[in-house]
Amino acid sequence: MLKIRDEGIILKPTKLSFENKAVFNPACIEVNGLTHMFYRAVNLQDVSSIGYCQLKNNQVVKRLTQPILASEFDYETKGVEDPRITWLDGTYYLFYTAHDGLNARIAYATSQDLLAFKKHGLISPSITYDKAEDIFRSSAVKERYRMFEMFYKERKGKNVLLFEKDASLFPQKFNHKFVLLHRILPGIQLIYFKNFTDLTDSYWRHYLAHLGDNVVLDPFYWYESRNVGGGCPPIKTKAGWLIIYHAVEDTPLGKIYHAAAALLDLKNPLKVIGRLKEPLFSPKTAWEKHGVVDNVVFPTGAIVKNDRLYIYYGAADSCIGAKSVELDSLLTAIKQS
């Protein structure tokens, strides 16, 4: 049995107008002993922005009173959401979900100092879910992929674009190419590309035609009965790439979001070494079970410190919590599974 330590609530909403409803789903990176946290902040109008704070020993030592990233363009009028951050080749890459009220798509920004970020726009395809499903239907994906296409068309309309969320970048290149984890429901996939400018609609169409070859994880265990999705950016360990992801269980009383873990091969991240048969952790405390959205633990940021893995997550879409676990114990448990 893994011993998961509850580190408690790390961040709560304030009375500031950009974060007076909720704060959750943070990106985290440690630099020189400080943990830099970029978190989703929601105001009373349900518009999201990205706030920023610094932690030392899980205590807030600095917190900005304005968002570090906010809505600017038509494709993000409803907000910028759920950031993930990676340091690669001298640049910080911050990926986030851009939401226009109908469509959710992947966008990214870069920084050299973690304070000033330059937005680079969308990288998701401008292809309707209807058309995307026509393309990936013959690519050896499971039938459930079609179920989600039908779900979004019925819920959002036939012109809704392919829903793309939960993107994070590997902190190294493979054969001189970026590797990005992303999520087309109900699984987690990855894409290789040499330059971000390669990610045109025609590039995505070719990729979607071979989507089944690029699936890393599909739902498998009981607690993943609805879907899985990306969580924290991949962490390189001696045993493989550690992936902390979220899994959604469908129950008669509604969805339950769990935290999960898997290991991918160091040279070929499409190869799964192992994954936990049980959740890494699940909603248990009152503040994880009750909030803006009940029964949610949603891991999005992690750091390794003193041989422990600290996982930062959104709790009930209301506040930010943290758990920690001995890293070697976790790796052993995944390999044994």
C-alpha positions as YAML, in Angstrom:
chain: A
units: angstrom
residues:
- id: 1
  name: MET
  ca: [0.00, 0.00, 0.00]
- id: 2
  name: LEU
  ca: [1.32, 3.40, -0.99]
- id: 3
  name: LYS
  ca: [1.48, 5.94, 1.81]
- id: 4
  name: ILE
  ca: [0.02, 9.17, 0.44]
- id: 5
  name: ARG
  ca: [0.55, 12.19, 2.67]
- id: 6
  name: ASP
  ca: [-2.07, 14.91, 2.65]
- id: 7
  name: GLU
  ca: [-0.34, 18.29, 2.51]
- id: 8
  name: GLY
  ca: [-3.64, 20.13, 2.91]
- id: 9
  name: ILE
  ca: [-5.07, 23.16, 1.16]
- id: 10
  name: ILE
  ca: [-2.39, 25.26, -0.49]
- id: 11
  name: LEU
  ca: [-4.42, 28.08, -2.07]
- id: 12
  name: LYS
  ca: [-7.94, 29.47, -1.72]
- id: 13
  name: PRO
  ca: [-9.87, 32.16, -3.61]
- id: 14
  name: THR
  ca: [-9.58, 35.77, -2.50]
- id: 15
  name: LYS
  ca: [-11.85, 38.79, -2.78]
- id: 16
  name: LEU
  ca: [-9.91, 39.98, -5.84]
- id: 17
  name: SER
  ca: [-12.24, 40.35, -8.81]
- id: 18
  name: PHE
  ca: [-10.40, 37.87, -11.05]
- id: 19
  name: GLU
  ca: [-10.37, 35.03, -8.49]
- id: 20
  name: ASN
  ca: [-13.33, 35.59, -6.20]
- id: 21
  name: LYS
  ca: [-15.15, 32.37, -7.16]
- id: 22
  name: ALA
  ca: [-12.46, 29.67, -7.34]
- id: 23
  name: VAL
  ca: [-8.80, 28.84, -7.81]
- id: 24
  name: PHE
  ca: [-7.74, 25.39, -8.99]
- id: 25
  name: ASN
  ca: [-5.78, 23.22, -11.49]
- id: 26
  name: PRO
  ca: [-2.29, 24.73, -11.09]
- id: 27
  name: ALA
  ca: [0.88, 24.36, -13.12]
- id: 28
  name: CYS
  ca: [4.00, 24.14, -10.94]
- id: 29
  name: ILE
  ca: [7.72, 24.30, -11.52]
- id: 30
  name: GLU
  ca: [10.56, 24.59, -9.03]
- id: 31
  name: VAL
  ca: [13.47, 26.98, -9.64]
- id: 32
  name: ASN
  ca: [16.17, 27.66, -7.03]
- id: 33
  name: GLY
  ca: [14.12, 26.32, -4.16]
- id: 34
  name: LEU
  ca: [10.97, 28.26, -5.04]
- id: 35
  name: THR
  ca: [7.86, 26.64, -6.47]
- id: 36
  name: HIS
  ca: [6.27, 28.85, -9.10]
- id: 37
  name: MET
  ca: [2.55, 28.17, -9.33]
- id: 38
  name: PHE
  ca: [0.33, 29.25, -12.21]
- id: 39
  name: TYR
  ca: [-3.28, 28.54, -11.39]
- id: 40
  name: ARG
  ca: [-6.68, 28.81, -12.95]
- id: 41
  name: ALA
  ca: [-8.63, 31.65, -11.37]
- id: 42
  name: VAL
  ca: [-12.38, 32.07, -11.93]
- id: 43
  name: ASN
  ca: [-14.43, 35.19, -11.27]
- id: 44
  name: LEU
  ca: [-18.12, 35.50, -10.48]
- id: 45
  name: GLN
  ca: [-18.89, 35.80, -14.19]
- id: 46
  name: ASP
  ca: [-17.30, 32.36, -14.75]
- id: 47
  name: VAL
  ca: [-14.46, 33.77, -16.83]
- id: 48
  name: SER
  ca: [-11.09, 32.16, -16.20]
- id: 49
  name: SER
  ca: [-7.64, 33.70, -16.12]
- id: 50
  name: ILE
  ca: [-4.27, 32.46, -14.88]
- id: 51
  name: GLY
  ca: [-2.99, 33.72, -11.56]
- id: 52
  name: TYR
  ca: [0.52, 33.41, -10.14]
- id: 53
  name: CYS
  ca: [2.08, 32.79, -6.76]
- id: 54
  name: GLN
  ca: [5.32, 31.47, -5.26]
- id: 55
  name: LEU
  ca: [5.62, 28.76, -2.62]
- id: 56
  name: LYS
  ca: [8.40, 27.86, -0.25]
- id: 57
  name: ASN
  ca: [7.86, 24.66, 1.73]
- id: 58
  name: ASN
  ca: [4.27, 24.79, 0.49]
- id: 59
  name: GLN
  ca: [3.69, 28.20, 2.08]
- id: 60
  name: VAL
  ca: [2.74, 31.16, -0.11]
- id: 61
  name: VAL
  ca: [5.49, 33.77, -0.05]
- id: 62
  name: LYS
  ca: [4.32, 35.88, -2.99]
- id: 63
  name: ARG
  ca: [1.02, 36.22, -4.84]
- id: 64
  name: LEU
  ca: [0.17, 38.59, -7.65]
- id: 65
  name: THR
  ca: [-2.98, 40.67, -7.39]
- id: 66
  name: GLN
  ca: [-3.58, 40.57, -11.15]
- id: 67
  name: PRO
  ca: [-3.67, 37.65, -13.58]
- id: 68
  name: ILE
  ca: [-0.42, 36.80, -15.30]
- id: 69
  name: LEU
  ca: [-2.43, 35.68, -18.38]
- id: 70
  name: ALA
  ca: [-5.98, 36.69, -19.28]
- id: 71
  name: SER
  ca: [-8.39, 36.65, -22.21]
- id: 72
  name: GLU
  ca: [-7.33, 38.76, -25.17]
- id: 73
  name: PHE
  ca: [-8.59, 37.13, -28.34]
- id: 74
  name: ASP
  ca: [-11.89, 35.88, -29.75]
- id: 75
  name: TYR
  ca: [-10.93, 32.24, -29.23]
- id: 76
  name: GLU
  ca: [-10.50, 32.76, -25.47]
- id: 77
  name: THR
  ca: [-13.39, 35.07, -24.60]
- id: 78
  name: LYS
  ca: [-14.61, 32.67, -21.90]
- id: 79
  name: GLY
  ca: [-11.15, 32.38, -20.46]
- id: 80
  name: VAL
  ca: [-7.73, 30.79, -20.33]
- id: 81
  name: GLU
  ca: [-7.77, 27.62, -18.28]
- id: 82
  name: ASP
  ca: [-5.82, 24.76, -16.69]
- id: 83
  name: PRO
  ca: [-2.16, 25.63, -17.38]
- id: 84
  name: ARG
  ca: [0.75, 23.15, -17.53]
- id: 85
  name: ILE
  ca: [4.35, 24.30, -17.63]
- id: 86
  name: THR
  ca: [7.59, 22.74, -18.91]
- id: 87
  name: TRP
  ca: [11.20, 23.95, -19.09]
- id: 88
  name: LEU
  ca: [12.87, 22.89, -22.33]
- id: 89
  name: ASP
  ca: [16.03, 24.14, -24.05]
- id: 90
  name: GLY
  ca: [16.14, 27.47, -22.21]
- id: 91
  name: THR
  ca: [12.45, 28.32, -22.54]
- id: 92
  name: TYR
  ca: [9.42, 27.90, -20.30]
- id: 93
  name: TYR
  ca: [6.43, 26.59, -22.24]
- id: 94
  name: LEU
  ca: [3.03, 27.22, -20.69]
- id: 95
  name: PHE
  ca: [0.15, 25.32, -22.30]
- id: 96
  name: TYR
  ca: [-3.44, 26.18, -21.51]
- id: 97
  name: THR
  ca: [-7.00, 25.66, -22.72]
- id: 98
  name: ALA
  ca: [-8.51, 28.55, -24.62]
- id: 99
  name: HIS
  ca: [-12.30, 28.63, -24.31]
- id: 100
  name: ASP
  ca: [-14.64, 30.81, -26.36]
- id: 101
  name: GLY
  ca: [-17.86, 29.66, -24.70]
- id: 102
  name: LEU
  ca: [-18.39, 26.85, -27.21]
- id: 103
  name: ASN
  ca: [-15.01, 25.44, -28.18]
- id: 104
  name: ALA
  ca: [-12.09, 24.33, -26.01]
- id: 105
  name: ARG
  ca: [-8.72, 24.29, -27.76]
- id: 106
  name: ILE
  ca: [-5.03, 24.14, -26.89]
- id: 107
  name: ALA
  ca: [-2.93, 27.33, -26.91]
- id: 108
  name: TYR
  ca: [0.50, 28.10, -25.53]
- id: 109
  name: ALA
  ca: [2.76, 30.90, -24.35]
- id: 110
  name: THR
  ca: [6.48, 31.11, -23.64]
- id: 111
  name: SER
  ca: [8.69, 32.92, -21.16]
- id: 112
  name: GLN
  ca: [12.34, 33.31, -20.26]
- id: 113
  name: ASP
  ca: [11.81, 34.51, -16.69]
- id: 114
  name: LEU
  ca: [8.39, 33.15, -15.54]
- id: 115
  name: LEU
  ca: [7.07, 36.70, -15.29]
- id: 116
  name: ALA
  ca: [6.57, 37.92, -18.86]
- id: 117
  name: PHE
  ca: [4.80, 35.50, -21.21]
- id: 118
  name: LYS
  ca: [4.31, 35.79, -24.93]
- id: 119
  name: LYS
  ca: [1.21, 34.14, -26.37]
- id: 120
  name: HIS
  ca: [1.67, 32.16, -29.56]
- id: 121
  name: GLY
  ca: [-1.94, 31.31, -30.28]
- id: 122
  name: LEU
  ca: [-3.81, 28.08, -30.92]
- id: 123
  name: ILE
  ca: [-2.23, 24.82, -31.96]
- id: 124
  name: SER
  ca: [-5.43, 22.74, -32.05]
- id: 125
  name: PRO
  ca: [-7.00, 22.09, -35.45]
- id: 126
  name: SER
  ca: [-9.96, 24.14, -36.66]
- id: 127
  name: ILE
  ca: [-11.79, 20.96, -37.58]
- id: 128
  name: THR
  ca: [-15.30, 20.13, -36.41]
- id: 129
  name: TYR
  ca: [-15.72, 17.16, -34.11]
- id: 130
  name: ASP
  ca: [-18.04, 15.74, -36.77]
- id: 131
  name: LYS
  ca: [-15.33, 15.88, -39.44]
- id: 132
  name: ALA
  ca: [-12.56, 14.77, -37.08]
- id: 133
  name: GLU
  ca: [-14.50, 11.63, -36.18]
- id: 134
  name: ASP
  ca: [-14.96, 10.86, -39.87]
- id: 135
  name: ILE
  ca: [-11.18, 11.01, -40.19]
- id: 136
  name: PHE
  ca: [-10.14, 8.98, -37.12]
- id: 137
  name: ARG
  ca: [-12.98, 6.41, -37.35]
- id: 138
  name: SER
  ca: [-10.84, 4.05, -39.45]
- id: 139
  name: SER
  ca: [-7.67, 4.52, -37.36]
- id: 140
  name: ALA
  ca: [-8.22, 1.59, -34.97]
- id: 141
  name: VAL
  ca: [-9.54, 3.63, -32.05]
- id: 142
  name: LYS
  ca: [-12.11, 2.21, -29.67]
- id: 143
  name: GLU
  ca: [-15.81, 2.71, -30.26]
- id: 144
  name: ARG
  ca: [-16.01, 5.03, -27.27]
- id: 145
  name: TYR
  ca: [-14.22, 7.72, -29.31]
- id: 146
  name: ARG
  ca: [-17.31, 7.91, -31.49]
- id: 147
  name: MET
  ca: [-19.55, 8.10, -28.42]
- id: 148
  name: PHE
  ca: [-17.86, 11.34, -27.30]
- id: 149
  name: GLU
  ca: [-18.17, 12.83, -30.78]
- id: 150
  name: MET
  ca: [-21.93, 12.16, -30.62]
- id: 151
  name: PHE
  ca: [-22.07, 13.57, -27.08]
- id: 152
  name: TYR
  ca: [-20.47, 16.89, -28.02]
- id: 153
  name: LYS
  ca: [-22.50, 17.27, -31.21]
- id: 154
  name: GLU
  ca: [-25.72, 16.76, -29.25]
- id: 155
  name: ARG
  ca: [-24.62, 19.03, -26.42]
- id: 156
  name: LYS
  ca: [-22.85, 21.79, -28.34]
- id: 157
  name: GLY
  ca: [-24.17, 21.50, -31.91]
- id: 158
  name: LYS
  ca: [-22.87, 20.00, -35.13]
- id: 159
  name: ASN
  ca: [-20.39, 22.83, -35.70]
- id: 160
  name: VAL
  ca: [-18.52, 22.36, -32.43]
- id: 161
  name: LEU
  ca: [-14.80, 21.97, -33.04]
- id: 162
  name: LEU
  ca: [-12.76, 19.00, -31.88]
- id: 163
  name: PHE
  ca: [-12.47, 19.41, -28.11]
- id: 164
  name: GLU
  ca: [-8.78, 19.52, -27.13]
- id: 165
  name: LYS
  ca: [-7.59, 19.90, -23.54]
- id: 166
  name: ASP
  ca: [-4.99, 18.75, -21.00]
- id: 167
  name: ALA
  ca: [-1.88, 19.32, -23.10]
- id: 168
  name: SER
  ca: [1.63, 19.11, -21.63]
- id: 169
  name: LEU
  ca: [5.09, 18.98, -23.14]
- id: 170
  name: PHE
  ca: [7.84, 16.46, -22.44]
- id: 171
  name: PRO
  ca: [10.92, 18.25, -21.00]
- id: 172
  name: GLN
  ca: [13.20, 16.87, -23.70]
- id: 173
  name: LYS
  ca: [13.07, 16.31, -27.44]
- id: 174
  name: PHE
  ca: [13.01, 12.91, -29.10]
- id: 175
  name: ASN
  ca: [15.04, 12.72, -32.33]
- id: 176
  name: HIS
  ca: [15.05, 16.54, -32.43]
- id: 177
  name: LYS
  ca: [11.25, 16.67, -32.16]
- id: 178
  name: PHE
  ca: [8.89, 18.08, -29.54]
- id: 179
  name: VAL
  ca: [6.56, 15.53, -27.97]
- id: 180
  name: LEU
  ca: [3.22, 16.74, -26.64]
- id: 181
  name: LEU
  ca: [0.65, 14.83, -24.62]
- id: 182
  name: HIS
  ca: [-2.93, 15.83, -25.35]
- id: 183
  name: ARG
  ca: [-6.45, 14.49, -24.96]
- id: 184
  name: ILE
  ca: [-9.05, 13.50, -27.49]
- id: 185
  name: LEU
  ca: [-11.72, 11.82, -25.40]
- id: 186
  name: PRO
  ca: [-11.71, 9.26, -23.93]
- id: 187
  name: GLY
  ca: [-7.91, 8.72, -24.02]
- id: 188
  name: ILE
  ca: [-4.50, 10.34, -23.85]
- id: 189
  name: GLN
  ca: [-2.45, 10.63, -27.03]
- id: 190
  name: LEU
  ca: [0.86, 12.13, -28.05]
- id: 191
  name: ILE
  ca: [2.08, 13.96, -31.09]
- id: 192
  name: TYR
  ca: [5.62, 14.48, -32.45]
- id: 193
  name: PHE
  ca: [6.52, 17.64, -34.38]
- id: 194
  name: LYS
  ca: [9.67, 19.50, -35.29]
- id: 195
  name: ASN
  ca: [8.31, 23.05, -35.08]
- id: 196
  name: PHE
  ca: [5.10, 24.53, -33.75]
- id: 197
  name: THR
  ca: [4.47, 25.99, -37.19]
- id: 198
  name: ASP
  ca: [4.09, 22.41, -38.42]
- id: 199
  name: LEU
  ca: [0.79, 22.08, -36.57]
- id: 200
  name: THR
  ca: [-1.46, 23.11, -39.43]
- id: 201
  name: ASP
  ca: [-4.92, 21.70, -40.09]
- id: 202
  name: SER
  ca: [-3.50, 19.47, -42.82]
- id: 203
  name: TYR
  ca: [-0.89, 18.16, -40.37]
- id: 204
  name: TRP
  ca: [-3.64, 17.37, -37.85]
- id: 205
  name: ARG
  ca: [-5.77, 15.67, -40.50]
- id: 206
  name: HIS
  ca: [-2.92, 13.31, -41.29]
- id: 207
  name: TYR
  ca: [-2.38, 12.73, -37.58]
- id: 208
  name: LEU
  ca: [-6.08, 12.02, -36.95]
- id: 209
  name: ALA
  ca: [-6.07, 9.47, -39.77]
- id: 210
  name: HIS
  ca: [-3.53, 7.54, -37.69]
- id: 211
  name: LEU
  ca: [-4.88, 8.46, -34.24]
- id: 212
  name: GLY
  ca: [-5.02, 4.85, -33.07]
- id: 213
  name: ASP
  ca: [-1.24, 4.57, -33.48]
- id: 214
  name: ASN
  ca: [-0.70, 7.52, -31.13]
- id: 215
  name: VAL
  ca: [-2.81, 6.53, -28.13]
- id: 216
  name: VAL
  ca: [-0.78, 6.34, -24.91]
- id: 217
  name: LEU
  ca: [-3.56, 5.47, -22.47]
- id: 218
  name: ASP
  ca: [-7.21, 4.57, -22.92]
- id: 219
  name: PRO
  ca: [-9.64, 3.90, -20.06]
- id: 220
  name: PHE
  ca: [-9.10, 0.41, -18.66]
- id: 221
  name: TYR
  ca: [-9.63, 0.08, -14.91]
- id: 222
  name: TRP
  ca: [-12.86, 0.51, -12.92]
- id: 223
  name: TYR
  ca: [-12.04, 4.05, -11.81]
- id: 224
  name: GLU
  ca: [-11.45, 5.09, -15.44]
- id: 225
  name: SER
  ca: [-14.89, 3.99, -16.63]
- id: 226
  name: ARG
  ca: [-15.70, 7.28, -18.39]
- id: 227
  name: ASN
  ca: [-12.35, 8.62, -19.57]
- id: 228
  name: VAL
  ca: [-8.76, 9.49, -18.73]
- id: 229
  name: GLY
  ca: [-6.97, 12.77, -19.39]
- id: 230
  name: GLY
  ca: [-3.61, 14.44, -19.05]
- id: 231
  name: GLY
  ca: [-2.45, 15.71, -15.69]
- id: 232
  name: CYS
  ca: [1.03, 16.82, -14.69]
- id: 233
  name: PRO
  ca: [3.75, 17.19, -17.34]
- id: 234
  name: PRO
  ca: [5.90, 14.05, -17.68]
- id: 235
  name: ILE
  ca: [8.63, 13.61, -15.06]
- id: 236
  name: LYS
  ca: [11.82, 11.79, -16.04]
- id: 237
  name: THR
  ca: [12.87, 9.12, -13.55]
- id: 238
  name: LYS
  ca: [15.31, 6.21, -13.56]
- id: 239
  name: ALA
  ca: [12.38, 3.84, -14.15]
- id: 240
  name: GLY
  ca: [10.73, 5.76, -16.99]
- id: 241
  name: TRP
  ca: [8.57, 8.78, -17.65]
- id: 242
  name: LEU
  ca: [6.22, 9.22, -14.72]
- id: 243
  name: ILE
  ca: [2.76, 10.34, -15.78]
- id: 244
  name: ILE
  ca: [0.31, 11.59, -13.18]
- id: 245
  name: TYR
  ca: [-3.06, 11.81, -14.90]
- id: 246
  name: HIS
  ca: [-6.73, 12.10, -14.02]
- id: 247
  name: ALA
  ca: [-9.32, 9.37, -14.43]
- id: 248
  name: VAL
  ca: [-13.07, 9.84, -14.41]
- id: 249
  name: GLU
  ca: [-15.42, 7.22, -13.01]
- id: 250
  name: ASP
  ca: [-19.07, 7.22, -14.05]
- id: 251
  name: THR
  ca: [-21.36, 6.36, -11.15]
- id: 252
  name: PRO
  ca: [-25.16, 6.45, -10.67]
- id: 253
  name: LEU
  ca: [-24.67, 9.57, -8.54]
- id: 254
  name: GLY
  ca: [-22.42, 11.36, -11.04]
- id: 255
  name: LYS
  ca: [-18.78, 11.57, -12.04]
- id: 256
  name: ILE
  ca: [-15.87, 11.07, -9.66]
- id: 257
  name: TYR
  ca: [-12.43, 12.38, -10.63]
- id: 258
  name: HIS
  ca: [-9.43, 10.39, -9.38]
- id: 259
  name: ALA
  ca: [-5.66, 10.88, -9.61]
- id: 260
  name: ALA
  ca: [-3.78, 8.06, -11.34]
- id: 261
  name: ALA
  ca: [-0.21, 7.16, -12.29]
- id: 262
  name: ALA
  ca: [1.61, 5.36, -15.10]
- id: 263
  name: LEU
  ca: [5.16, 4.83, -16.35]
- id: 264
  name: LEU
  ca: [6.21, 5.22, -19.97]
- id: 265
  name: ASP
  ca: [9.37, 3.97, -21.63]
- id: 266
  name: LEU
  ca: [12.22, 6.50, -21.62]
- id: 267
  name: LYS
  ca: [13.00, 6.07, -25.31]
- id: 268
  name: ASN
  ca: [9.52, 5.35, -26.63]
- id: 269
  name: PRO
  ca: [6.83, 7.12, -24.61]
- id: 270
  name: LEU
  ca: [4.11, 5.27, -26.52]
- id: 271
  name: LYS
  ca: [5.22, 2.13, -24.66]
- id: 272
  name: VAL
  ca: [3.51, 1.78, -21.28]
- id: 273
  name: ILE
  ca: [5.66, 0.06, -18.64]
- id: 274
  name: GLY
  ca: [2.89, -0.04, -16.05]
- id: 275
  name: ARG
  ca: [-0.04, 1.81, -14.52]
- id: 276
  name: LEU
  ca: [-1.72, 1.66, -11.15]
- id: 277
  name: LYS
  ca: [-4.72, -0.64, -10.91]
- id: 278
  name: GLU
  ca: [-6.21, 1.55, -8.19]
- id: 279
  name: PRO
  ca: [-6.35, 5.35, -7.93]
- id: 280
  name: LEU
  ca: [-3.31, 7.13, -6.59]
- id: 281
  name: PHE
  ca: [-5.77, 9.19, -4.56]
- id: 282
  name: SER
  ca: [-9.44, 10.08, -4.69]
- id: 283
  name: PRO
  ca: [-11.80, 12.69, -3.22]
- id: 284
  name: LYS
  ca: [-12.06, 12.03, 0.52]
- id: 285
  name: THR
  ca: [-12.04, 15.30, 2.47]
- id: 286
  name: ALA
  ca: [-15.02, 17.65, 2.57]
- id: 287
  name: TRP
  ca: [-13.20, 20.20, 0.43]
- id: 288
  name: GLU
  ca: [-12.49, 17.56, -2.26]
- id: 289
  name: LYS
  ca: [-16.01, 16.14, -2.22]
- id: 290
  name: HIS
  ca: [-18.00, 19.39, -2.13]
- id: 291
  name: GLY
  ca: [-17.41, 22.58, -4.11]
- id: 292
  name: VAL
  ca: [-18.17, 24.17, -7.45]
- id: 293
  name: VAL
  ca: [-17.97, 20.66, -8.92]
- id: 294
  name: ASP
  ca: [-18.29, 17.84, -6.40]
- id: 295
  name: ASN
  ca: [-15.97, 14.83, -6.11]
- id: 296
  name: VAL
  ca: [-12.96, 16.14, -7.99]
- id: 297
  name: VAL
  ca: [-9.22, 15.76, -7.50]
- id: 298
  name: PHE
  ca: [-7.55, 16.99, -10.68]
- id: 299
  name: PRO
  ca: [-3.72, 16.79, -10.69]
- id: 300
  name: THR
  ca: [-1.96, 19.27, -12.96]
- id: 301
  name: GLY
  ca: [1.40, 20.14, -11.36]
- id: 302
  name: ALA
  ca: [4.14, 18.15, -9.65]
- id: 303
  name: ILE
  ca: [7.69, 18.60, -8.36]
- id: 304
  name: VAL
  ca: [10.24, 16.23, -6.86]
- id: 305
  name: LYS
  ca: [11.90, 17.39, -3.66]
- id: 306
  name: ASN
  ca: [13.96, 15.38, -1.16]
- id: 307
  name: ASP
  ca: [12.99, 12.13, -2.88]
- id: 308
  name: ARG
  ca: [9.27, 12.88, -2.52]
- id: 309
  name: LEU
  ca: [6.82, 13.66, -5.28]
- id: 310
  name: TYR
  ca: [4.56, 16.61, -4.47]
- id: 311
  name: ILE
  ca: [1.37, 16.67, -6.53]
- id: 312
  name: TYR
  ca: [-0.72, 19.83, -6.76]
- id: 313
  name: TYR
  ca: [-4.32, 19.51, -7.80]
- id: 314
  name: GLY
  ca: [-7.65, 21.23, -8.11]
- id: 315
  name: ALA
  ca: [-10.09, 20.15, -5.38]
- id: 316
  name: ALA
  ca: [-13.80, 20.24, -6.25]
- id: 317
  name: ASP
  ca: [-12.97, 23.00, -8.79]
- id: 318
  name: SER
  ca: [-12.77, 25.36, -5.81]
- id: 319
  name: CYS
  ca: [-9.32, 25.40, -4.22]
- id: 320
  name: ILE
  ca: [-5.83, 23.91, -4.62]
- id: 321
  name: GLY
  ca: [-4.54, 21.03, -2.53]
- id: 322
  name: ALA
  ca: [-1.37, 18.97, -2.45]
- id: 323
  name: LYS
  ca: [-0.45, 15.36, -1.75]
- id: 324
  name: SER
  ca: [3.00, 13.81, -1.50]
- id: 325
  name: VAL
  ca: [4.41, 10.31, -1.84]
- id: 326
  name: GLU
  ca: [7.86, 8.75, -1.66]
- id: 327
  name: LEU
  ca: [8.99, 8.67, -5.28]
- id: 328
  name: ASP
  ca: [10.75, 5.29, -5.21]
- id: 329
  name: SER
  ca: [7.75, 3.65, -3.57]
- id: 330
  name: LEU
  ca: [5.48, 4.98, -6.26]
- id: 331
  name: LEU
  ca: [7.76, 3.81, -9.06]
- id: 332
  name: THR
  ca: [7.97, 0.35, -7.50]
- id: 333
  name: ALA
  ca: [4.20, 0.13, -7.15]
- id: 334
  name: ILE
  ca: [3.65, 1.07, -10.78]
- id: 335
  name: LYS
  ca: [6.22, -1.44, -12.04]
- id: 336
  name: GLN
  ca: [4.70, -4.20, -9.91]
- id: 337
  name: SER
  ca: [1.26, -3.46, -11.34]
...
